[in-house]
Amino acid sequence: MVKLNPNYEKLQKNYLFRDIGNKAKEFRASTGIEPMKLGIGDTTEPLTPTVVEGLRKGVDNLADRDTYSGYGDEHGALALKKAIVKKYKERGIDLDPSEVFINDGAKPDTANIQYHFHPEETTIAVQDPSYTVYIESNVIAGKTGEFNKKTGLYEGVVYMPCKEENNFLPEVPKQKAGLIYLCNPNNPTGSNHDRKLAKAFVDKAIEDKSVIISDGAYEEYILDSGLVRSIYEAEEAKKCSIEMKSFSKDNGFTGVRLGYTIIPHELVVEGTSPGEVHDRWSDRQSRFFNEASIISQLGGLAALTNNGVEQSKILVNYYMENAKIIKKGLESMGLTVYGGINAPYLWMKTPNNMGSWQFFDKMLNETHVIGAPGVGFGPSGEGFFRLSAFGLRGDVEKAVESITNNLRL
Ligand SMILES: *Cc1c(COP(=O)(O)O)cnc(C)c1O
């Protein structure tokens, strides 16, 4: 006999992007109008020429018997790991290539990483609102209690509310948590951590013998040097932090798939000596993973060359120009908009204290523009609306024009 994992039953039934998709479908069916998307977290610009050259090389290698290769190192190609180490080195962070685990995008490992820690004795802390994978992976693994419909929170989870009062930044929680998920810049609020905040979390994690899971999917959007782009910029962070990175948002790899997880040798948890946490993940990858696509990895290697980095900056600037256009348009109407400066997300306060979903409907009906209701990322997102800078310039301009002309305030 076999049964389904009962923890699935705990998951909140609504999945944000499915609900948004259904609303868009209904709108299309009843009006015949194609809604304009300004809420998605998916890239729209093509791959850069240097990346394409790298990917082509990967295909060419596989097309020739002399250069063909099958399975490689499940931890990733050494050349790519070395290029990543070099990128960190340029920012003053020393890593060893063995501390970098190449994967097929950050999302799966972001969900998998919690399996590395004790199944019954691990509590988690998350920013509220946050990327939903952090909580949902832990719900399914049984590391949370039930979902409380009244509060919109899962029992047994330490929430770090990120609200207007605290500039949407998490405060170091008083409670102890085993895993502390931080996303910088945060999706959906577009808020950024400075050195002091990063250090405060590192101190707390060391004191409590807990681990920070630092999601840096959007770090290349941080241009202000007073902000941190990696948790390892905080002293001693290697003792307590795992970092997740992705090629998706700065190099357009959302469909190509490539990312990496960094687990320093120095990292320790309760009952381990340095090296053990790392070595066990290395073992886990050998047993469960068969390396990211070698084509993707050659694309990633190209992305980290000087030309690749320059072209990635052009992509980032393009999206950030979109962010400026959105911000300017909304602010010209008197709306309050946060984020969108060192992050590709804008976090708009709904007018007249309207609920996030109520505003979603109003926006869709009046302007035909789709955004993401803030409450879908956590209860502290209620009263906010996420807009994304990803989109073709013409589409973004059209959407902003429709909002400024048609949204009734
Ligand atoms: C997009 C995104 C990722 C990256 O996902 P990939 O699987 O690498 O495409 C990770 N974290 C956050 C917060 C994201 O928004």
GROMACS .gro file of C-alpha atoms and ligand atoms in nm:
model
  424
    1MET     CA    1   0.000   0.000   0.000
    2VAL     CA    2   0.111   0.353  -0.061
    3LYS     CA    3  -0.035   0.688   0.030
    4LEU     CA    4   0.036   1.038  -0.088
    5ASN     CA    5   0.248   1.263   0.130
    6PRO     CA    6  -0.016   1.410   0.365
    7ASN     CA    7   0.183   1.732   0.406
    8TYR     CA    8   0.060   1.838   0.062
    9GLU     CA    9  -0.280   1.880   0.225
   10LYS     CA   10  -0.135   2.158   0.438
   11LEU     CA   11  -0.046   2.367   0.133
   12GLN     CA   12  -0.262   2.670   0.085
   13LYS     CA   13  -0.490   2.574  -0.203
   14ASN     CA   14  -0.442   2.895  -0.396
   15TYR     CA   15  -0.127   2.917  -0.605
   16LEU     CA   16  -0.069   3.279  -0.697
   17PHE     CA   17   0.039   3.248  -1.057
   18ARG     CA   18  -0.225   2.989  -1.138
   19ASP     CA   19  -0.493   3.221  -0.995
   20ILE     CA   20  -0.357   3.513  -1.197
   21GLY     CA   21  -0.354   3.295  -1.509
   22ASN     CA   22  -0.715   3.193  -1.454
   23LYS     CA   23  -0.825   3.553  -1.406
   24ALA     CA   24  -0.647   3.649  -1.729
   25LYS     CA   25  -0.818   3.364  -1.912
   26GLU     CA   26  -1.162   3.465  -1.787
   27PHE     CA   27  -1.096   3.825  -1.885
   28ARG     CA   28  -0.986   3.723  -2.234
   29ALA     CA   29  -1.290   3.499  -2.279
   30SER     CA   30  -1.543   3.758  -2.164
   31THR     CA   31  -1.397   4.068  -2.336
   32GLY     CA   32  -1.193   3.932  -2.627
   33ILE     CA   33  -0.910   4.162  -2.510
   34GLU     CA   34  -0.557   4.030  -2.455
   35PRO     CA   35  -0.442   4.162  -2.117
   36MET     CA   36  -0.101   4.333  -2.093
   37LYS     CA   37   0.136   4.160  -1.850
   38LEU     CA   38   0.335   4.379  -1.616
   39GLY     CA   39   0.360   4.133  -1.336
   40ILE     CA   40   0.564   3.837  -1.449
   41GLY     CA   41   0.907   3.738  -1.323
   42ASP     CA   42   1.025   3.607  -1.656
   43THR     CA   43   1.283   3.760  -1.887
   44THR     CA   44   1.192   3.873  -2.239
   45GLU     CA   45   1.518   3.987  -2.404
   46PRO     CA   46   1.708   3.735  -2.620
   47LEU     CA   47   2.034   3.575  -2.508
   48THR     CA   48   2.344   3.787  -2.561
   49PRO     CA   49   2.574   3.711  -2.860
   50THR     CA   50   2.854   3.588  -2.633
   51VAL     CA   51   2.622   3.347  -2.453
   52VAL     CA   52   2.484   3.220  -2.783
   53GLU     CA   53   2.841   3.154  -2.900
   54GLY     CA   54   2.906   2.953  -2.582
   55LEU     CA   55   2.588   2.750  -2.622
   56ARG     CA   56   2.672   2.683  -2.990
   57LYS     CA   57   3.011   2.556  -2.889
   58GLY     CA   58   2.836   2.316  -2.653
   59VAL     CA   59   2.614   2.186  -2.932
   60ASP     CA   60   2.907   2.162  -3.175
   61ASN     CA   61   3.108   1.962  -2.924
   62LEU     CA   62   2.823   1.715  -2.890
   63ALA     CA   63   2.781   1.692  -3.266
   64ASP     CA   64   3.133   1.563  -3.322
   65ARG     CA   65   3.257   1.218  -3.213
   66ASP     CA   66   3.598   1.360  -3.123
   67THR     CA   67   3.457   1.618  -2.882
   68TYR     CA   68   3.138   1.440  -2.776
   69SER     CA   69   3.100   1.381  -2.403
   70GLY     CA   70   2.830   1.212  -2.197
   71TYR     CA   71   2.788   1.242  -1.823
   72GLY     CA   72   3.031   1.483  -1.665
   73ASP     CA   73   3.107   1.579  -1.307
   74GLU     CA   74   2.774   1.594  -1.126
   75HIS     CA   75   2.903   1.894  -0.929
   76GLY     CA   76   2.958   2.091  -1.248
   77ALA     CA   77   3.240   2.171  -1.488
   78LEU     CA   78   3.558   2.285  -1.316
   79ALA     CA   79   3.611   2.570  -1.564
   80LEU     CA   80   3.271   2.715  -1.476
   81LYS     CA   81   3.328   2.674  -1.103
   82LYS     CA   82   3.663   2.852  -1.139
   83ALA     CA   83   3.498   3.138  -1.331
   84ILE     CA   84   3.244   3.176  -1.049
   85VAL     CA   85   3.521   3.175  -0.788
   86LYS     CA   86   3.696   3.450  -0.988
   87LYS     CA   87   3.377   3.659  -0.993
   88TYR     CA   88   3.355   3.633  -0.612
   89LYS     CA   89   3.726   3.707  -0.577
   90GLU     CA   90   3.679   4.034  -0.764
   91ARG     CA   91   3.435   4.127  -0.488
   92GLY     CA   92   3.678   4.036  -0.213
   93ILE     CA   93   3.528   3.695  -0.132
   94ASP     CA   94   3.754   3.390  -0.132
   95LEU     CA   95   3.595   3.062  -0.229
   96ASP     CA   96   3.731   2.729  -0.345
   97PRO     CA   97   3.584   2.577  -0.665
   98SER     CA   98   3.478   2.273  -0.461
   99GLU     CA   99   3.244   2.500  -0.264
  100VAL     CA  100   3.044   2.577  -0.580
  101PHE     CA  101   2.777   2.325  -0.685
  102ILE     CA  102   2.648   2.392  -1.035
  103ASN     CA  103   2.279   2.314  -1.084
  104ASP     CA  104   2.006   2.346  -1.344
  105GLY     CA  105   1.865   2.669  -1.197
  106ALA     CA  106   1.827   2.796  -0.844
  107LYS     CA  107   1.466   2.703  -0.784
  108PRO     CA  108   1.508   2.324  -0.746
  109ASP     CA  109   1.798   2.355  -0.499
  110THR     CA  110   1.613   2.629  -0.313
  111ALA     CA  111   1.341   2.371  -0.257
  112ASN     CA  112   1.585   2.081  -0.201
  113ILE     CA  113   1.820   2.241   0.047
  114GLN     CA  114   1.591   2.194   0.347
  115TYR     CA  115   1.622   1.812   0.307
  116HIS     CA  116   1.982   1.861   0.414
  117PHE     CA  117   1.866   1.944   0.766
  118HIS     CA  118   1.694   1.752   1.041
  119PRO     CA  119   1.344   1.639   0.932
  120GLU     CA  120   1.173   1.700   1.269
  121GLU     CA  121   1.389   1.950   1.451
  122THR     CA  122   1.426   2.225   1.190
  123THR     CA  123   1.219   2.542   1.208
  124ILE     CA  124   1.240   2.805   0.939
  125ALA     CA  125   1.230   3.183   0.930
  126VAL     CA  126   1.113   3.363   0.617
  127GLN     CA  127   1.061   3.719   0.505
  128ASP     CA  128   0.693   3.803   0.469
  129PRO     CA  129   0.627   3.859   0.179
  130SER     CA  130   0.868   3.629   0.000
  131TYR     CA  131   0.929   3.393  -0.291
  132THR     CA  132   0.685   3.112  -0.214
  133VAL     CA  133   0.927   2.821  -0.267
  134TYR     CA  134   1.096   2.873   0.071
  135ILE     CA  135   0.784   2.804   0.271
  136GLU     CA  136   0.618   2.558   0.039
  137SER     CA  137   0.919   2.324   0.020
  138ASN     CA  138   0.924   2.314   0.399
  139VAL     CA  139   0.549   2.260   0.422
  140ILE     CA  140   0.573   1.955   0.198
  141ALA     CA  141   0.875   1.825   0.390
  142GLY     CA  142   0.676   1.850   0.714
  143LYS     CA  143   0.888   2.125   0.869
  144THR     CA  144   0.587   2.350   0.936
  145GLY     CA  145   0.249   2.319   1.102
  146GLU     CA  146  -0.091   2.376   0.945
  147PHE     CA  147  -0.193   2.678   0.740
  148ASN     CA  148  -0.401   2.914   0.949
  149LYS     CA  149  -0.670   3.061   0.724
  150LYS     CA  150  -0.740   3.343   0.966
  151THR     CA  151  -0.386   3.477   0.981
  152GLY     CA  152  -0.271   3.357   0.639
  153LEU     CA  153   0.036   3.210   0.813
  154TYR     CA  154   0.168   2.857   0.861
  155GLU     CA  155   0.197   2.746   1.222
  156GLY     CA  156   0.548   2.688   1.348
  157VAL     CA  157   0.715   2.926   1.101
  158VAL     CA  158   0.902   3.238   1.213
  159TYR     CA  159   0.782   3.521   0.991
  160MET     CA  160   0.986   3.837   0.943
  161PRO     CA  161   0.733   4.099   0.832
  162CYS     CA  162   0.866   4.335   0.566
  163LYS     CA  163   0.634   4.632   0.572
  164GLU     CA  164   0.627   4.999   0.488
  165GLU     CA  165   0.717   5.085   0.852
  166ASN     CA  166   1.048   4.899   0.830
  167ASN     CA  167   1.132   4.985   0.467
  168PHE     CA  168   1.030   4.631   0.375
  169LEU     CA  169   1.344   4.499   0.543
  170PRO     CA  170   1.342   4.195   0.770
  171GLU     CA  171   1.432   4.245   1.134
  172VAL     CA  172   1.650   3.986   1.300
  173PRO     CA  173   1.391   3.766   1.474
  174LYS     CA  174   1.398   3.722   1.851
  175GLN     CA  175   1.309   3.356   1.817
  176LYS     CA  176   1.558   3.094   1.711
  177ALA     CA  177   1.511   2.933   1.372
  178GLY     CA  178   1.716   2.658   1.212
  179LEU     CA  179   1.706   2.794   0.858
  180ILE     CA  180   1.676   3.165   0.786
  181TYR     CA  181   1.578   3.240   0.427
  182LEU     CA  182   1.689   3.578   0.300
  183CYS     CA  183   1.633   3.710  -0.050
  184ASN     CA  184   1.833   4.015  -0.154
  185PRO     CA  185   1.702   4.204  -0.341
  186ASN     CA  186   1.375   4.064  -0.223
  187ASN     CA  187   1.125   3.929  -0.472
  188PRO     CA  188   0.854   4.075  -0.452
  189THR     CA  189   0.933   4.399  -0.263
  190GLY     CA  190   1.251   4.501  -0.448
  191SER     CA  191   1.415   4.597  -0.116
  192ASN     CA  192   1.790   4.560  -0.057
  193HIS     CA  193   2.011   4.467   0.237
  194ASP     CA  194   2.303   4.681   0.347
  195ARG     CA  195   2.617   4.550   0.520
  196LYS     CA  196   2.487   4.620   0.867
  197LEU     CA  197   2.172   4.416   0.815
  198ALA     CA  198   2.362   4.128   0.655
  199LYS     CA  199   2.606   4.126   0.947
  200ALA     CA  200   2.324   4.133   1.203
  201PHE     CA  201   2.174   3.820   1.048
  202VAL     CA  202   2.513   3.649   1.034
  203ASP     CA  203   2.574   3.725   1.404
  204LYS     CA  204   2.232   3.587   1.493
  205ALA     CA  205   2.286   3.272   1.286
  206ILE     CA  206   2.625   3.207   1.446
  207GLU     CA  207   2.483   3.265   1.792
  208ASP     CA  208   2.191   3.028   1.735
  209LYS     CA  209   2.393   2.776   1.530
  210SER     CA  210   2.148   2.822   1.244
  211VAL     CA  211   2.199   2.852   0.871
  212ILE     CA  212   2.115   3.142   0.641
  213ILE     CA  213   1.988   3.043   0.297
  214SER     CA  214   2.074   3.349   0.092
  215ASP     CA  215   1.894   3.380  -0.241
  216GLY     CA  216   2.085   3.614  -0.471
  217ALA     CA  217   1.894   3.556  -0.794
  218TYR     CA  218   1.878   3.931  -0.859
  219GLU     CA  219   2.216   4.040  -0.722
  220GLU     CA  220   2.332   4.180  -1.057
  221TYR     CA  221   2.055   4.437  -1.029
  222ILE     CA  222   2.227   4.589  -0.726
  223LEU     CA  223   2.430   4.880  -0.854
  224ASP     CA  224   2.460   5.083  -0.532
  225SER     CA  225   2.793   5.000  -0.365
  226GLY     CA  226   2.656   5.060  -0.015
  227LEU     CA  227   2.444   4.747  -0.051
  228VAL     CA  228   2.557   4.386  -0.030
  229ARG     CA  229   2.531   4.155  -0.328
  230SER     CA  230   2.637   3.844  -0.144
  231ILE     CA  231   2.583   3.735   0.216
  232TYR     CA  232   2.955   3.651   0.222
  233GLU     CA  233   3.033   4.023   0.221
  234ALA     CA  234   2.945   4.006   0.590
  235GLU     CA  235   3.236   3.890   0.805
  236GLU     CA  236   3.217   3.528   0.921
  237ALA     CA  237   2.922   3.455   0.692
  238LYS     CA  238   3.092   3.146   0.555
  239LYS     CA  239   3.049   2.981   0.893
  240CYS     CA  240   2.671   2.998   0.867
  241SER     CA  241   2.553   3.071   0.511
  242ILE     CA  242   2.457   2.889   0.196
  243GLU     CA  243   2.412   3.104  -0.113
  244MET     CA  244   2.191   3.032  -0.413
  245LYS     CA  245   2.257   3.202  -0.746
  246SER     CA  246   2.109   3.184  -1.092
  247PHE     CA  247   2.191   3.283  -1.450
  248SER     CA  248   1.819   3.333  -1.516
  249LYS     CA  249   1.753   3.697  -1.445
  250ASP     CA  250   2.080   3.866  -1.546
  251ASN     CA  251   2.157   3.652  -1.852
  252GLY     CA  252   1.814   3.543  -1.968
  253PHE     CA  253   1.867   3.175  -1.877
  254THR     CA  254   1.509   3.125  -1.755
  255GLY     CA  255   1.458   2.874  -2.038
  256VAL     CA  256   1.820   2.760  -2.068
  257ARG     CA  257   1.852   2.659  -1.699
  258LEU     CA  258   2.168   2.718  -1.497
  259GLY     CA  259   2.245   2.819  -1.141
  260TYR     CA  260   2.465   2.728  -0.849
  261THR     CA  261   2.466   2.669  -0.475
  262ILE     CA  262   2.759   2.765  -0.258
  263ILE     CA  263   2.829   2.561   0.054
  264PRO     CA  264   3.151   2.672   0.224
  265HIS     CA  265   3.374   2.413   0.392
  266GLU     CA  266   3.366   2.633   0.702
  267LEU     CA  267   2.990   2.596   0.743
  268VAL     CA  268   2.895   2.410   1.058
  269VAL     CA  269   2.567   2.313   1.219
  270GLU     CA  270   2.489   2.153   1.554
  271GLY     CA  271   2.698   1.841   1.595
  272THR     CA  272   2.921   1.878   1.288
  273SER     CA  273   3.280   1.982   1.235
  274PRO     CA  274   3.385   2.205   0.942
  275GLY     CA  275   3.354   2.029   0.608
  276GLU     CA  276   3.078   1.786   0.700
  277VAL     CA  277   2.783   1.995   0.583
  278HIS     CA  278   2.963   2.059   0.255
  279ASP     CA  279   3.076   1.700   0.207
  280ARG     CA  280   2.734   1.560   0.267
  281TRP     CA  281   2.581   1.788   0.004
  282SER     CA  282   2.856   1.683  -0.232
  283ASP     CA  283   2.763   1.320  -0.161
  284ARG     CA  284   2.394   1.396  -0.207
  285GLN     CA  285   2.459   1.554  -0.547
  286SER     CA  286   2.662   1.249  -0.656
  287ARG     CA  287   2.376   1.021  -0.563
  288PHE     CA  288   2.080   1.227  -0.684
  289PHE     CA  289   2.199   1.464  -0.956
  290ASN     CA  290   2.354   1.418  -1.298
  291GLU     CA  291   2.504   1.760  -1.365
  292ALA     CA  292   2.347   2.057  -1.535
  293SER     CA  293   2.337   2.046  -1.914
  294ILE     CA  294   2.690   2.082  -2.049
  295ILE     CA  295   2.550   2.309  -2.319
  296SER     CA  296   2.406   2.543  -2.054
  297GLN     CA  297   2.735   2.534  -1.867
  298LEU     CA  298   2.928   2.652  -2.173
  299GLY     CA  299   2.671   2.929  -2.208
  300GLY     CA  300   2.728   3.020  -1.844
  301LEU     CA  301   3.104   3.013  -1.887
  302ALA     CA  302   3.068   3.254  -2.179
  303ALA     CA  303   2.843   3.477  -1.968
  304LEU     CA  304   3.125   3.516  -1.716
  305THR     CA  305   3.387   3.630  -1.969
  306ASN     CA  306   3.454   4.004  -1.995
  307ASN     CA  307   3.236   4.030  -2.306
  308GLY     CA  308   2.964   3.824  -2.143
  309VAL     CA  309   2.962   4.044  -1.834
  310GLU     CA  310   2.946   4.362  -2.043
  311GLN     CA  311   2.651   4.227  -2.242
  312SER     CA  312   2.473   4.113  -1.927
  313LYS     CA  313   2.504   4.468  -1.794
  314ILE     CA  314   2.329   4.593  -2.107
  315LEU     CA  315   2.043   4.348  -2.042
  316VAL     CA  316   2.015   4.456  -1.678
  317ASN     CA  317   2.019   4.823  -1.781
  318TYR     CA  318   1.745   4.760  -2.033
  319TYR     CA  319   1.516   4.611  -1.768
  320MET     CA  320   1.608   4.881  -1.519
  321GLU     CA  321   1.511   5.144  -1.777
  322ASN     CA  322   1.172   4.970  -1.790
  323ALA     CA  323   1.155   4.998  -1.411
  324LYS     CA  324   1.216   5.373  -1.436
  325ILE     CA  325   0.941   5.413  -1.694
  326ILE     CA  326   0.693   5.224  -1.476
  327LYS     CA  327   0.792   5.411  -1.160
  328LYS     CA  328   0.774   5.750  -1.329
  329GLY     CA  329   0.436   5.677  -1.483
  330LEU     CA  330   0.278   5.557  -1.160
  331GLU     CA  331   0.430   5.834  -0.950
  332SER     CA  332   0.303   6.094  -1.196
  333MET     CA  333  -0.046   5.980  -1.092
  334GLY     CA  334   0.033   6.024  -0.725
  335LEU     CA  335   0.076   5.654  -0.655
  336THR     CA  336   0.336   5.538  -0.403
  337VAL     CA  337   0.592   5.300  -0.551
  338TYR     CA  338   0.881   5.128  -0.371
  339GLY     CA  339   1.163   4.915  -0.512
  340GLY     CA  340   1.267   4.925  -0.876
  341ILE     CA  341   1.601   5.096  -0.806
  342ASN     CA  342   1.841   4.812  -0.722
  343ALA     CA  343   1.590   4.543  -0.818
  344PRO     CA  344   1.370   4.459  -1.118
  345TYR     CA  345   1.053   4.463  -0.907
  346LEU     CA  346   0.835   4.756  -0.811
  347TRP     CA  347   0.617   4.735  -0.505
  348MET     CA  348   0.321   4.963  -0.540
  349LYS     CA  349   0.097   5.061  -0.256
  350THR     CA  350  -0.264   5.011  -0.361
  351PRO     CA  351  -0.465   5.335  -0.360
  352ASN     CA  352  -0.722   5.396  -0.085
  353ASN     CA  353  -0.605   5.094   0.117
  354MET     CA  354  -0.759   4.863  -0.134
  355GLY     CA  355  -0.695   4.490  -0.095
  356SER     CA  356  -0.436   4.343  -0.332
  357TRP     CA  357  -0.687   4.125  -0.521
  358GLN     CA  358  -0.951   4.396  -0.531
  359PHE     CA  359  -0.692   4.623  -0.691
  360PHE     CA  360  -0.586   4.345  -0.929
  361ASP     CA  361  -0.943   4.330  -1.063
  362LYS     CA  362  -0.970   4.708  -1.088
  363MET     CA  363  -0.639   4.733  -1.273
  364LEU     CA  364  -0.736   4.455  -1.512
  365ASN     CA  365  -1.084   4.590  -1.584
  366GLU     CA  366  -0.991   4.955  -1.620
  367THR     CA  367  -0.645   4.934  -1.779
  368HIS     CA  368  -0.621   4.572  -1.907
  369VAL     CA  369  -0.289   4.542  -1.724
  370ILE     CA  370  -0.196   4.242  -1.512
  371GLY     CA  371   0.026   4.266  -1.206
  372ALA     CA  372   0.080   4.037  -0.909
  373PRO     CA  373  -0.126   4.089  -0.592
  374GLY     CA  374   0.116   4.141  -0.303
  375VAL     CA  375  -0.082   3.924  -0.063
  376GLY     CA  376   0.001   3.623  -0.282
  377PHE     CA  377   0.358   3.642  -0.145
  378GLY     CA  378   0.250   3.652   0.219
  379PRO     CA  379   0.001   3.833   0.441
  380SER     CA  380   0.229   4.137   0.490
  381GLY     CA  381   0.199   4.191   0.114
  382GLU     CA  382  -0.170   4.279   0.155
  383GLY     CA  383  -0.239   4.625   0.019
  384PHE     CA  384   0.050   4.605  -0.225
  385PHE     CA  385   0.091   4.513  -0.587
  386ARG     CA  386   0.404   4.379  -0.759
  387LEU     CA  387   0.500   4.511  -1.098
  388SER     CA  388   0.793   4.370  -1.285
  389ALA     CA  389   1.048   4.540  -1.508
  390PHE     CA  390   1.076   4.235  -1.733
  391GLY     CA  391   0.910   4.304  -2.065
  392LEU     CA  392   0.967   4.441  -2.413
  393ARG     CA  393   1.004   4.818  -2.404
  394GLY     CA  394   0.709   4.881  -2.632
  395ASP     CA  395   0.483   4.659  -2.422
  396VAL     CA  396   0.592   4.827  -2.101
  397GLU     CA  397   0.529   5.172  -2.247
  398LYS     CA  398   0.188   5.066  -2.371
  399ALA     CA  399   0.093   4.924  -2.033
  400VAL     CA  400   0.209   5.233  -1.845
  401GLU     CA  401   0.024   5.457  -2.089
  402SER     CA  402  -0.293   5.255  -2.037
  403ILE     CA  403  -0.257   5.283  -1.660
  404THR     CA  404  -0.199   5.659  -1.664
  405ASN     CA  405  -0.490   5.714  -1.902
  406ASN     CA  406  -0.743   5.469  -1.764
  407LEU     CA  407  -0.687   5.391  -1.397
  408ARG     CA  408  -0.953   5.576  -1.200
  409LEU     CA  409  -0.818   5.696  -0.868
  410LIG     C1  410   1.364   3.368  -1.052
  410LIG     C2  411   1.407   3.340  -0.915
  410LIG     C3  412   1.501   3.239  -0.888
  410LIG     C4  413   1.572   3.166  -0.997
  410LIG     O1  414   1.514   3.057  -1.045
  410LIG     P1  415   1.584   2.968  -1.157
  410LIG     O2  416   1.538   2.833  -1.121
  410LIG     O3  417   1.732   2.982  -1.146
  410LIG     O4  418   1.533   3.015  -1.289
  410LIG     C5  419   1.540   3.218  -0.757
  410LIG     N1  420   1.491   3.293  -0.657
  410LIG     C6  421   1.404   3.392  -0.680
  410LIG     C7  422   1.359   3.476  -0.568
  410LIG     C8  423   1.358   3.417  -0.809
  410LIG     O5  424   1.269   3.514  -0.829
   0.00000   0.00000   0.00000
